[in-house]
Every structure is written in C-alpha cells, then in structure tokens.
PDB file of C-alpha atoms and ligand atoms in Angstrom:
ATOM      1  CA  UNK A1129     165.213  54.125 -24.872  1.00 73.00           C
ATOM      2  CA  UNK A1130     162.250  53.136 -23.045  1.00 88.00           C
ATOM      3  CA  UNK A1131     158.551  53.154 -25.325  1.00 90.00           C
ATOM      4  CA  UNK A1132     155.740  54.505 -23.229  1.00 95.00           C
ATOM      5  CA  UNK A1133     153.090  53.896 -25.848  1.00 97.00           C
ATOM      6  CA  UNK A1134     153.634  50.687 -28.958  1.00 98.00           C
ATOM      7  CA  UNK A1135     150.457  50.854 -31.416  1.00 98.00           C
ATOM      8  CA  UNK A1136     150.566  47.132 -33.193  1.00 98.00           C
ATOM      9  CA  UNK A1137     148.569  46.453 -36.749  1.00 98.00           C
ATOM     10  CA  UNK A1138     146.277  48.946 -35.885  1.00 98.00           C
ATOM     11  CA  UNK A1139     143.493  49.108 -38.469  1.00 98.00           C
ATOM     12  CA  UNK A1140     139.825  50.731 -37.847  1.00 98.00           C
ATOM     13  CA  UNK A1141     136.880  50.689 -40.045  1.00 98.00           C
ATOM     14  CA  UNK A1142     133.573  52.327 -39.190  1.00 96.00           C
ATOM     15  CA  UNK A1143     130.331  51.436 -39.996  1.00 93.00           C
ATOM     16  CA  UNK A1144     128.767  47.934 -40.543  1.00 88.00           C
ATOM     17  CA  UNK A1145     126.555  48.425 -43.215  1.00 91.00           C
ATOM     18  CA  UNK A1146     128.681  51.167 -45.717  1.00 93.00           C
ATOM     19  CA  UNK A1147     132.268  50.319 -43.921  1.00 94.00           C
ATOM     20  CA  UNK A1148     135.261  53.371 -44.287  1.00 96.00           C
ATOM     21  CA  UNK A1149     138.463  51.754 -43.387  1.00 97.00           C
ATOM     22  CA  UNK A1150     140.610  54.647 -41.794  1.00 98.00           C
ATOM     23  CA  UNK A1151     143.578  53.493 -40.603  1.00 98.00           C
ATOM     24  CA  UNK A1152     145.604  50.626 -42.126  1.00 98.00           C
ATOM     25  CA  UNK A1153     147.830  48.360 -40.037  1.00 98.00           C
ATOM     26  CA  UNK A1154     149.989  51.272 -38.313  1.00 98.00           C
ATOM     27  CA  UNK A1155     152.448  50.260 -36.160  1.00 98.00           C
ATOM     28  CA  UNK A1156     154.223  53.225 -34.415  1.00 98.00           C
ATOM     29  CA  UNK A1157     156.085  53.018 -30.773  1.00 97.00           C
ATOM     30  CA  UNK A1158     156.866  56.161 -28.870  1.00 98.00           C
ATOM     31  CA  UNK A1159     159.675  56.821 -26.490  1.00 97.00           C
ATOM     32  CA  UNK A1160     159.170  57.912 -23.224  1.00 97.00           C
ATOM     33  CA  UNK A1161     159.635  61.446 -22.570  1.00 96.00           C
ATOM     34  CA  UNK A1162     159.464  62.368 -26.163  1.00 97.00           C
ATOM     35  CA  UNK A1163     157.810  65.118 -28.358  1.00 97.00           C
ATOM     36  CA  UNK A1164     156.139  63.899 -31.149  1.00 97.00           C
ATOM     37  CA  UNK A1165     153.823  65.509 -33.915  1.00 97.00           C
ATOM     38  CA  UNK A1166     151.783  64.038 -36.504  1.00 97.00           C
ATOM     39  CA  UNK A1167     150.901  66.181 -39.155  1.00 96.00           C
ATOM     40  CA  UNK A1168     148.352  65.050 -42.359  1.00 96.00           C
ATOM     41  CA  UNK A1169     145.848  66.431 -44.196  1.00 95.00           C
ATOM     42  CA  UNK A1170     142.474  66.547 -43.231  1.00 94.00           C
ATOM     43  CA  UNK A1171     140.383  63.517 -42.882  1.00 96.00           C
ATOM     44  CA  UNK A1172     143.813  61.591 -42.918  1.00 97.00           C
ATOM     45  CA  UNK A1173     142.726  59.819 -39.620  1.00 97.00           C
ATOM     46  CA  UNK A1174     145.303  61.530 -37.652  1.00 97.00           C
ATOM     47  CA  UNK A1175     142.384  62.239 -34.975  1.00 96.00           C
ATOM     48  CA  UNK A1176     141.322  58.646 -34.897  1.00 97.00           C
ATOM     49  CA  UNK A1177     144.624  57.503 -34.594  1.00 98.00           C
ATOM     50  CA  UNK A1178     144.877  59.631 -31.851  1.00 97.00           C
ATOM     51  CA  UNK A1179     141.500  58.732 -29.872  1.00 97.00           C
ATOM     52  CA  UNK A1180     142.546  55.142 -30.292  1.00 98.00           C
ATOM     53  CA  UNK A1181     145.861  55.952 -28.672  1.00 98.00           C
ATOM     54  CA  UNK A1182     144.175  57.341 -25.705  1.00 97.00           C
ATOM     55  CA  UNK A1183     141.849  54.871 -25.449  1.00 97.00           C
ATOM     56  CA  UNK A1184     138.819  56.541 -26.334  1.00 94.00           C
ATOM     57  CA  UNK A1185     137.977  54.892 -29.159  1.00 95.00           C
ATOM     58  CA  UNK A1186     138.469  50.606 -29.922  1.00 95.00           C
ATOM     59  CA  UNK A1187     140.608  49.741 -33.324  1.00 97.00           C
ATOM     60  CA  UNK A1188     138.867  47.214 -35.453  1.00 97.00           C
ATOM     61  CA  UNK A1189     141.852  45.352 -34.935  1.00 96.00           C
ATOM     62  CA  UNK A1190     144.979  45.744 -33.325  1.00 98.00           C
ATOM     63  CA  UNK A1191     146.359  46.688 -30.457  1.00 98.00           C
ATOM     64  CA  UNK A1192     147.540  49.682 -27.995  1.00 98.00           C
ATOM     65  CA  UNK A1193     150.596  48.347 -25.403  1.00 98.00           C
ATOM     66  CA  UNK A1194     150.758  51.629 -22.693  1.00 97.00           C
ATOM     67  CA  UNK A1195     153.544  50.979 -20.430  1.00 96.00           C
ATOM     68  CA  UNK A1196     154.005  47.548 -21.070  1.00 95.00           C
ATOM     69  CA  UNK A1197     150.199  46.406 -20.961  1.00 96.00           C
ATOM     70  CA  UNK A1198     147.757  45.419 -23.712  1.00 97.00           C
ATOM     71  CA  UNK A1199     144.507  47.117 -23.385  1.00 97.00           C
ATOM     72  CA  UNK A1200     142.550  45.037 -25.870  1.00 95.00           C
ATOM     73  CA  UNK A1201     141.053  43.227 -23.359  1.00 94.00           C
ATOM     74  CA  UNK A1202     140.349  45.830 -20.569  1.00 96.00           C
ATOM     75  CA  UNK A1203     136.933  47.005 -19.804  1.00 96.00           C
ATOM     76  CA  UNK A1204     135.269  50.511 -19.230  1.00 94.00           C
ATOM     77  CA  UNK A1205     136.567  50.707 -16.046  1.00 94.00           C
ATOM     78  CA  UNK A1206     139.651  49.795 -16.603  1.00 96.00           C
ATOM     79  CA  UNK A1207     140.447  51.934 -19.395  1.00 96.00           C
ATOM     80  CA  UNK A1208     139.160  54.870 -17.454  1.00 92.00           C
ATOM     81  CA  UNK A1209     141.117  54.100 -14.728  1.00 92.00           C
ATOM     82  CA  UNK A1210     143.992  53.717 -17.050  1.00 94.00           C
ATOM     83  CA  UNK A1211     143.743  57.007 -18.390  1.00 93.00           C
ATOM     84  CA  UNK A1212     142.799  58.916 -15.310  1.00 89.00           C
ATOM     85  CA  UNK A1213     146.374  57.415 -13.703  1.00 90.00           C
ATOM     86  CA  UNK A1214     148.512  58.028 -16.966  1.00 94.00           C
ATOM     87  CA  UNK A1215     146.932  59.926 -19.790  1.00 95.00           C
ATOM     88  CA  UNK A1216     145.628  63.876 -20.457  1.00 93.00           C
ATOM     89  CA  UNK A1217     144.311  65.106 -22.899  1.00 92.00           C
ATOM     90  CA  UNK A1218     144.027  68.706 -24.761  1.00 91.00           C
ATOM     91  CA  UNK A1219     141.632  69.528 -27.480  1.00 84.00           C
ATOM     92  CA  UNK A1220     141.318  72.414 -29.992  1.00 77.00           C
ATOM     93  CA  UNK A1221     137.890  72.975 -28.076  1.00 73.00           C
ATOM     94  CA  UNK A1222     138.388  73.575 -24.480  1.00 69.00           C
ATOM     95  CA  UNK A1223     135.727  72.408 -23.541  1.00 81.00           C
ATOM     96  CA  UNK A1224     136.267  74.883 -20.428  1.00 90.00           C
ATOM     97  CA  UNK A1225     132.553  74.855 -18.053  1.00 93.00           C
ATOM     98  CA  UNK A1226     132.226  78.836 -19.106  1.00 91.00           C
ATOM     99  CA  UNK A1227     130.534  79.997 -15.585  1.00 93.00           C
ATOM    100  CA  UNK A1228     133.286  78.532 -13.760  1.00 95.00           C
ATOM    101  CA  UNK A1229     136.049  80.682 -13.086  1.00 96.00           C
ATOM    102  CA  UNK A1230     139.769  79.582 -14.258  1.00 96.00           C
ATOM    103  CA  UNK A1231     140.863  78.088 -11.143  1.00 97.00           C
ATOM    104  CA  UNK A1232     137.702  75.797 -10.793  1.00 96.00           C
ATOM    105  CA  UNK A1233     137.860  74.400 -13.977  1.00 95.00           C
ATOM    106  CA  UNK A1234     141.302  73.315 -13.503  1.00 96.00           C
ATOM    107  CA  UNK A1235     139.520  71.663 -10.154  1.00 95.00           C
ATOM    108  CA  UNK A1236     136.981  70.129 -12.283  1.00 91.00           C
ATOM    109  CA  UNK A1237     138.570  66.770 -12.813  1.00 84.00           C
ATOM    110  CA  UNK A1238     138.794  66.038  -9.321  1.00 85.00           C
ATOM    111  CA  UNK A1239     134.975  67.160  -8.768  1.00 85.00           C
ATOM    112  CA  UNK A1240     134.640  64.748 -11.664  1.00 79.00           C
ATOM    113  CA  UNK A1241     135.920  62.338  -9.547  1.00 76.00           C
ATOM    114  CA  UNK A1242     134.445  62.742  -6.547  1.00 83.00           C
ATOM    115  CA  UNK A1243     138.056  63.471  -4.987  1.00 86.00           C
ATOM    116  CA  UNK A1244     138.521  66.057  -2.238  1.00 92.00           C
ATOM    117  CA  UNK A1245     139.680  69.599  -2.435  1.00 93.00           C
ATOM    118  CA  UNK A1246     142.849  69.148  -0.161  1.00 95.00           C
ATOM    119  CA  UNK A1247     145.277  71.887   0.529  1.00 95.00           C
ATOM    120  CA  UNK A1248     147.653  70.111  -1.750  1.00 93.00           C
ATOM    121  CA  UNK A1249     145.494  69.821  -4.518  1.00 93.00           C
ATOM    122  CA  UNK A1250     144.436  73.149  -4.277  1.00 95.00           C
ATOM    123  CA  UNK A1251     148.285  74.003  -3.829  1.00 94.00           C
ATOM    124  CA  UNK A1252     149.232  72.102  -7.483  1.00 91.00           C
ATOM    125  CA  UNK A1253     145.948  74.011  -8.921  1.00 95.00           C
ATOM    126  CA  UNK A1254     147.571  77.107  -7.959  1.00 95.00           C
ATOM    127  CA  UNK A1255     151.425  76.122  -9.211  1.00 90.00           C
ATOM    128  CA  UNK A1256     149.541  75.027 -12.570  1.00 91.00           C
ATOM    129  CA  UNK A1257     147.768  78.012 -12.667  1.00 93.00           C
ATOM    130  CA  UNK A1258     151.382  80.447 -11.978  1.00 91.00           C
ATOM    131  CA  UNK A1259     153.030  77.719 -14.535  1.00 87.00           C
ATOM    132  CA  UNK A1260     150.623  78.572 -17.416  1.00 88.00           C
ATOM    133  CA  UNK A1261     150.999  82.067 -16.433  1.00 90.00           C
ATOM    134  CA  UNK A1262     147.208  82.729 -15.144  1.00 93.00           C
ATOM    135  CA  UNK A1263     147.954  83.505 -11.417  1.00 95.00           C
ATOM    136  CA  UNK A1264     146.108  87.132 -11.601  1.00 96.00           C
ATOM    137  CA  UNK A1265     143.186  85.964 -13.641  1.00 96.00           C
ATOM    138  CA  UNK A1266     142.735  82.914 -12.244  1.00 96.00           C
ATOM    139  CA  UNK A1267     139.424  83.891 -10.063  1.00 97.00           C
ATOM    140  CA  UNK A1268     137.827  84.861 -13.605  1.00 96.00           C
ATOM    141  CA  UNK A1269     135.657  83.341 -15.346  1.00 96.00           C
ATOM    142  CA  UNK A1270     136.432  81.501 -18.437  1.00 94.00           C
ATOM    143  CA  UNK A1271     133.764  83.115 -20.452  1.00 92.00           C
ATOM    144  CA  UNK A1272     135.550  86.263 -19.892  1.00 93.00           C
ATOM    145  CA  UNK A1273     138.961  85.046 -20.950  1.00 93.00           C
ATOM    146  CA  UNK A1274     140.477  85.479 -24.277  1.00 91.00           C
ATOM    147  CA  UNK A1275     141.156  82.333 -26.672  1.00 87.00           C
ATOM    148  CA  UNK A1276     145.025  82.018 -25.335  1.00 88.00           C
ATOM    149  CA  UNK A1277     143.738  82.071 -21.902  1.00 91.00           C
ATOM    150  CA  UNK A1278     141.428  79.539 -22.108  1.00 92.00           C
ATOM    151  CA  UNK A1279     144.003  77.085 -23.578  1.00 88.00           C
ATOM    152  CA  UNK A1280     145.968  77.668 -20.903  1.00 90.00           C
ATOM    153  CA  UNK A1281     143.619  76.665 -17.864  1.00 94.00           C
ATOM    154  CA  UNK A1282     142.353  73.713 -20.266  1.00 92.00           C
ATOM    155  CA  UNK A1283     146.540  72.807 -20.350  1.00 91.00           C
ATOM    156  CA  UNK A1284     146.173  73.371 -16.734  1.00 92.00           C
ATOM    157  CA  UNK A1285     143.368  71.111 -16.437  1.00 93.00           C
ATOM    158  CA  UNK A1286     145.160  68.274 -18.931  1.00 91.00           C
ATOM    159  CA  UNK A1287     148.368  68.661 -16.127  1.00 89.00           C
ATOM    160  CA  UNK A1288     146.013  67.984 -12.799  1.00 89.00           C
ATOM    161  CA  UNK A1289     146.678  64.476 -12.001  1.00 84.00           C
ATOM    162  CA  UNK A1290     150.078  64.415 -13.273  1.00 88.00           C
ATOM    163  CA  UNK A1291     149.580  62.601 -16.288  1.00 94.00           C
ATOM    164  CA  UNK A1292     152.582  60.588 -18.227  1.00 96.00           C
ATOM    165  CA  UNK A1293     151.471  61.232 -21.376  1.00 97.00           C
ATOM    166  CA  UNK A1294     149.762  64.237 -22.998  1.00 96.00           C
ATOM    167  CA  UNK A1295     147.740  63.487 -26.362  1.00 96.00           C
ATOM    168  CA  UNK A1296     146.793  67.020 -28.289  1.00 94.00           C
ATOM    169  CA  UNK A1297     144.643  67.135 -31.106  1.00 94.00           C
ATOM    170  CA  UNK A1298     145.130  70.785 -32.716  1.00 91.00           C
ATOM    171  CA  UNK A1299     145.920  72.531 -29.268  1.00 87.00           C
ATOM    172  CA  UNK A1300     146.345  75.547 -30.763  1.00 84.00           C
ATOM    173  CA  UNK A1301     144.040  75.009 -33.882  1.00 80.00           C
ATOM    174  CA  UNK A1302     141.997  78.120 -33.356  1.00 76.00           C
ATOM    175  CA  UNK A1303     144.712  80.762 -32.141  1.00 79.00           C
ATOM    176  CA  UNK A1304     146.151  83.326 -33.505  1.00 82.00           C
ATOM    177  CA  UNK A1305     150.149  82.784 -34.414  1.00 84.00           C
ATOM    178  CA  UNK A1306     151.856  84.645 -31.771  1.00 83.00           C
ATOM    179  CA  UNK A1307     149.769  82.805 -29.163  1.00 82.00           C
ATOM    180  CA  UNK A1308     150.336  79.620 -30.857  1.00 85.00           C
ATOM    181  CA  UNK A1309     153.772  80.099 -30.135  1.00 87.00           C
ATOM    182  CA  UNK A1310     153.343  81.057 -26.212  1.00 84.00           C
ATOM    183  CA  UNK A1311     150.867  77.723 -25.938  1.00 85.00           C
ATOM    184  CA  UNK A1312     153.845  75.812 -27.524  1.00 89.00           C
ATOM    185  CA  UNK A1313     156.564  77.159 -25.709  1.00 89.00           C
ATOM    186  CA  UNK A1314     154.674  76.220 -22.298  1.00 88.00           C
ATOM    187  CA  UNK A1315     154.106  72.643 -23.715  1.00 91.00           C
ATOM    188  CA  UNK A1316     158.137  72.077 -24.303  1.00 93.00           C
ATOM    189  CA  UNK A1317     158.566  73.412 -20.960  1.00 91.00           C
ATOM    190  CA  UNK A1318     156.383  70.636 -19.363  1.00 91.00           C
ATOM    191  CA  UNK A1319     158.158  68.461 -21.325  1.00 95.00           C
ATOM    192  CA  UNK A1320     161.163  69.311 -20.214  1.00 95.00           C
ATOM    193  CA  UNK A1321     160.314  69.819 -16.291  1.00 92.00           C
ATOM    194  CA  UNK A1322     158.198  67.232 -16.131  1.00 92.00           C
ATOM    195  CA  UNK A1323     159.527  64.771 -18.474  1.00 96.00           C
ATOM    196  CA  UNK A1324     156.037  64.630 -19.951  1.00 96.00           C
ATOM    197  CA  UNK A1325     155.428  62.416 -23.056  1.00 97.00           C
ATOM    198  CA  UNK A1326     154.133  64.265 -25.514  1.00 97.00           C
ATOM    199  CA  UNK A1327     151.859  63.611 -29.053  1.00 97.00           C
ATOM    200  CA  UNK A1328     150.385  66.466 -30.976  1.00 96.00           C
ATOM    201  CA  UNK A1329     148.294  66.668 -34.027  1.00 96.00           C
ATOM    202  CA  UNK A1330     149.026  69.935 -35.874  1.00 92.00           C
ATOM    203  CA  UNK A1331     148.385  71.289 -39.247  1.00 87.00           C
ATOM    204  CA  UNK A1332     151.361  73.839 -37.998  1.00 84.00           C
ATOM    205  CA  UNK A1333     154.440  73.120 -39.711  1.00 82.00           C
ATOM    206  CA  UNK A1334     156.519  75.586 -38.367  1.00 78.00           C
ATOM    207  CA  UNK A1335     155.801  73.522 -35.055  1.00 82.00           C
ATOM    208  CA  UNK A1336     155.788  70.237 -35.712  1.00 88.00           C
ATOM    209  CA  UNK A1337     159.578  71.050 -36.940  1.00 85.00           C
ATOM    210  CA  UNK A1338     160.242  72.047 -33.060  1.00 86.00           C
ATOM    211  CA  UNK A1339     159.656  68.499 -32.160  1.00 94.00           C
ATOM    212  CA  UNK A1340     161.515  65.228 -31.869  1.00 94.00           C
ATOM    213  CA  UNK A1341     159.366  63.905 -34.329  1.00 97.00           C
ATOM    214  CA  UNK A1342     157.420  64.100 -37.391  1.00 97.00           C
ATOM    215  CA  UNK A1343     155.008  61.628 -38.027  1.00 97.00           C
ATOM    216  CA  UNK A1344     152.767  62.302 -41.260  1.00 96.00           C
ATOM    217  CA  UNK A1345     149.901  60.332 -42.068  1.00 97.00           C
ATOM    218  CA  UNK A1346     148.291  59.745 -45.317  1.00 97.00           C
ATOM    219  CA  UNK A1347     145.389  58.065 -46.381  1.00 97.00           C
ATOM    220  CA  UNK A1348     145.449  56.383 -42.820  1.00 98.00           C
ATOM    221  CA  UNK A1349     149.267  54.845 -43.202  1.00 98.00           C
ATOM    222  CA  UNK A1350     152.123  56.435 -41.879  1.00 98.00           C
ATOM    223  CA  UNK A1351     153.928  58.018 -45.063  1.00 97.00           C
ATOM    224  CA  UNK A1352     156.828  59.606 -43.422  1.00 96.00           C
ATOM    225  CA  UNK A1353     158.528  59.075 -39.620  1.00 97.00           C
ATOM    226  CA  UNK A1354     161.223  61.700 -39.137  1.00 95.00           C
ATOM    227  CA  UNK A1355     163.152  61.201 -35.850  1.00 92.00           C
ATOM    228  CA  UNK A1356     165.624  64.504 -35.140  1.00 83.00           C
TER     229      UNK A1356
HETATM  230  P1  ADP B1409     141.829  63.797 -39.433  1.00 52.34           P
HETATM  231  O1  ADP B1409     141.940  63.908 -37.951  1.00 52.34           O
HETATM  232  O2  ADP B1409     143.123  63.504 -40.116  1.00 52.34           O
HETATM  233  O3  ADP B1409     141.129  64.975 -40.055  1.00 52.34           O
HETATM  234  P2  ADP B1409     139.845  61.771 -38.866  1.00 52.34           P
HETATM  235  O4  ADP B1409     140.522  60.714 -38.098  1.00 52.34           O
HETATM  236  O5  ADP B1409     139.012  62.756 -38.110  1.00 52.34           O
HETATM  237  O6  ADP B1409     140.916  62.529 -39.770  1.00 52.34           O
HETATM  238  O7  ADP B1409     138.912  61.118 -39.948  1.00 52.34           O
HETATM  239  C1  ADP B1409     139.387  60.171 -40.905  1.00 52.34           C
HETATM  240  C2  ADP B1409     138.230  59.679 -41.743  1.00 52.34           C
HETATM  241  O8  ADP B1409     137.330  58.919 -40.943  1.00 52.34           O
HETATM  242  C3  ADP B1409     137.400  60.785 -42.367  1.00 52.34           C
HETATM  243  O9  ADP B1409     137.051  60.405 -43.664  1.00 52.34           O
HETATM  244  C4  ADP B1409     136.185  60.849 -41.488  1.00 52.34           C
HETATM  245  O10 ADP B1409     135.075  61.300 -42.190  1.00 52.34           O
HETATM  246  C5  ADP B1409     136.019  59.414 -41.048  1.00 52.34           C
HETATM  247  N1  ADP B1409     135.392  59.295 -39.706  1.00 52.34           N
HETATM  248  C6  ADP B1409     135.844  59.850 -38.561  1.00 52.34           C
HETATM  249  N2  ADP B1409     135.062  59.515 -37.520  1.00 52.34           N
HETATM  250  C7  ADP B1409     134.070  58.741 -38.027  1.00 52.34           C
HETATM  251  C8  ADP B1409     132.920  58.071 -37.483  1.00 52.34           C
HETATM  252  N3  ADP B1409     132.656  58.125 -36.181  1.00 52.34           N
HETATM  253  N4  ADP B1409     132.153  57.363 -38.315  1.00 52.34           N
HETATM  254  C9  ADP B1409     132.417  57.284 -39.638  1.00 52.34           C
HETATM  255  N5  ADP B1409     133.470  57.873 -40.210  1.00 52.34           N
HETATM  256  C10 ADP B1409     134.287  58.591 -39.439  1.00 52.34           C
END
C-alpha cells in the first residue's frame, strides 16, 4: 500500500513564556485511499494534530511527508499551493458566507482564487451540488438552510478542486443523529467514487467503527491504532 500522508516525531508546544507541550513525538502514516478516524477526549490535541497535518499549523518539531515531500522547509506559498492542489478541508463550523446562496458558496474557492467561472466549473459545482443531494435548493441561501444542508454545500465546497485528501475535524459535531448518519454515508461514498483519502476527528463512536481505522489519542500520544 501506498502512504499519502507520513507524520515523523511530531511534537508541538505552544507558548514561549508558559510552554504546553501537546503532542509528543507521533509518528502515524496513512494509506492512500483510506478512511481513518481519530477519536480522543477533549483537549487531547486531536485538532492540532490535525491542523498540523494539513499544514495549517508548524510542529515544534517534526515533520509532515505529503506524497512523498517534506514540507518543513516550504514557505507560505508553497504550502498554500500545496494544499489548494491536494488537500480539503471540512469543519464542524461551516463557515458557509450566509448571503450567498448554496451554489455560490460552493463557487467561493475559485472566487478565492481569482479563477474563472467556466462552464466546466460551473458543470462540477452543479454534479457536487446533485452528489450531496442539494440540486433543488441549491439557488438558496445558506442562511435559510437547515444544519444538514449547510454541511452538505460546505462538503461540496471541501470537494471543488478535487482534493486527494479530505481532513474533518467534527464534520458532523453539531447535527442531530439521523443527519449525522446521511453526512457520513455521503463521505464513504466519495471515498469510494473518488478514491478520496480520508481523516476525521469524531467524538462519534458509532462512526469511527465504520472506518478503516481507529486512531485514539491521549494526552497528545497515540494510545491505540486499530486497522480493520
Ligand atoms: P482536541 O482537538 O483533542 O480537543 P486540541 O488540539 O484542540 O485538542 O488542544 C490540545 C491542547 O492544546 C488543549 O489543552 C488546548 O487548550 C491547547 N491549545 C490548543 N491550541 C492552542 C493555542 N493556540 N495556544 C495554546 N494552547 C493551545
């Protein structure tokens, strides 16, 4: 099996004057195509572990190997050129422009980028929107759409420019269980039809038993790596 993503002696501390050390030499590679979860309690550093995974945040030390290449030593740019080709991202906050309708926020990361409306983008706006099931409501806007919905158009958004890897942190953290199911569902199915990698914090048990993997961290180590 080919690893999409190797995390080596990762450790991060913040603060320079009182210093927290978070995360203690983890070393954790993931294979491509897989669905992994990483479950731990609150303030565990699951959601550091995952921002330094995607690049948005530095370890102290350590490194993250995506694809093959180190990015300890890229810049800005690099990294967010890294993770515009490669990475997307869901949150447990949408973070969904609210007096935008549906269809243009699932634009919005190609206005971002100053990259043109084409008929084929707008064509792969529209198959996202049918794929997360929003096709009739797609023209409304997202301040009018209920807390499923607006998952949806933000997995939508995530899916945009094709990304490799998916990195969730508590996707479905603030709906209710039936729809926690749906938003799941929809994420194997990218998996599978898109051979999307995926890694999901969740406090959900019942879900992180649907995947591949179980990763649990505790007191920022990994205390138990459970491969199906
Ligand atoms: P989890 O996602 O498992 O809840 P986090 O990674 O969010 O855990 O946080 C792990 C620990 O790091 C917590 O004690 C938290 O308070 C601390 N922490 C998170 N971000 C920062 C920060 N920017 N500065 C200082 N401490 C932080």
């Amino acid at each position: 099996m080919v690893n999409t993503i190797e995390v080596r002696n990762v450790n991060k501390i913040y603060g320079n004057v009182v210093k927290t050390q978070v995360l203690y030499d983890i070393n954790l590679s993931f294979e491509k195509e897989s669905f992994n979860s990483i479950i731990g309690q609150s303030g565990s550093g699951k959601s550091t572990l995952l921002n330094i995974i995607g690049t948005l945040d530095q370890p102290t030390n350590g490194e993250v190997i995506i694809d093959g290449v180190s990015t300890k030593e890229m810049n800005k740019n690099q990294l967010a050129e890294l993770r515009g080709a490669k990475l997307g991202f869901i949150f447990q906050f949408h973070y969904l422009l609210p007096e935008f309708t549906a269809l243009e926020n699932v634009l919005m990361p190609m206005k971002v980028n100053k990259k043109p409306i084409t008929k084929d983008v707008l064509a792969r706006a529209n198959e996202l929107m049918n794929l997360v099931g929003l096709t009739d409501v797609k023209d409304n806007l997202a301040n009018n759409m209920s807390g499923g919905q607006q998952q949806r158009v933000a997995i939508a958004r995530a899916l945009m420019n094709q990304p490799d890897i998916i990195l969730a942190d508590e996707p479905t953290g603030n709906l209710d269980s039936d729809t926690t199911e749906k938003v799941y569902e929809l994420l194997r199915e990218i998996n599978r039809k898109f051979k999307t990698t995926f890694i999901i914090i969740t406090h959900d048990r019942r879900i992180a038993e649907k995947a591949d993997r179980i990763i649990e961290v505790k007191d920022g180590k990994v205390n138990v790596d459970i491969k199906k």
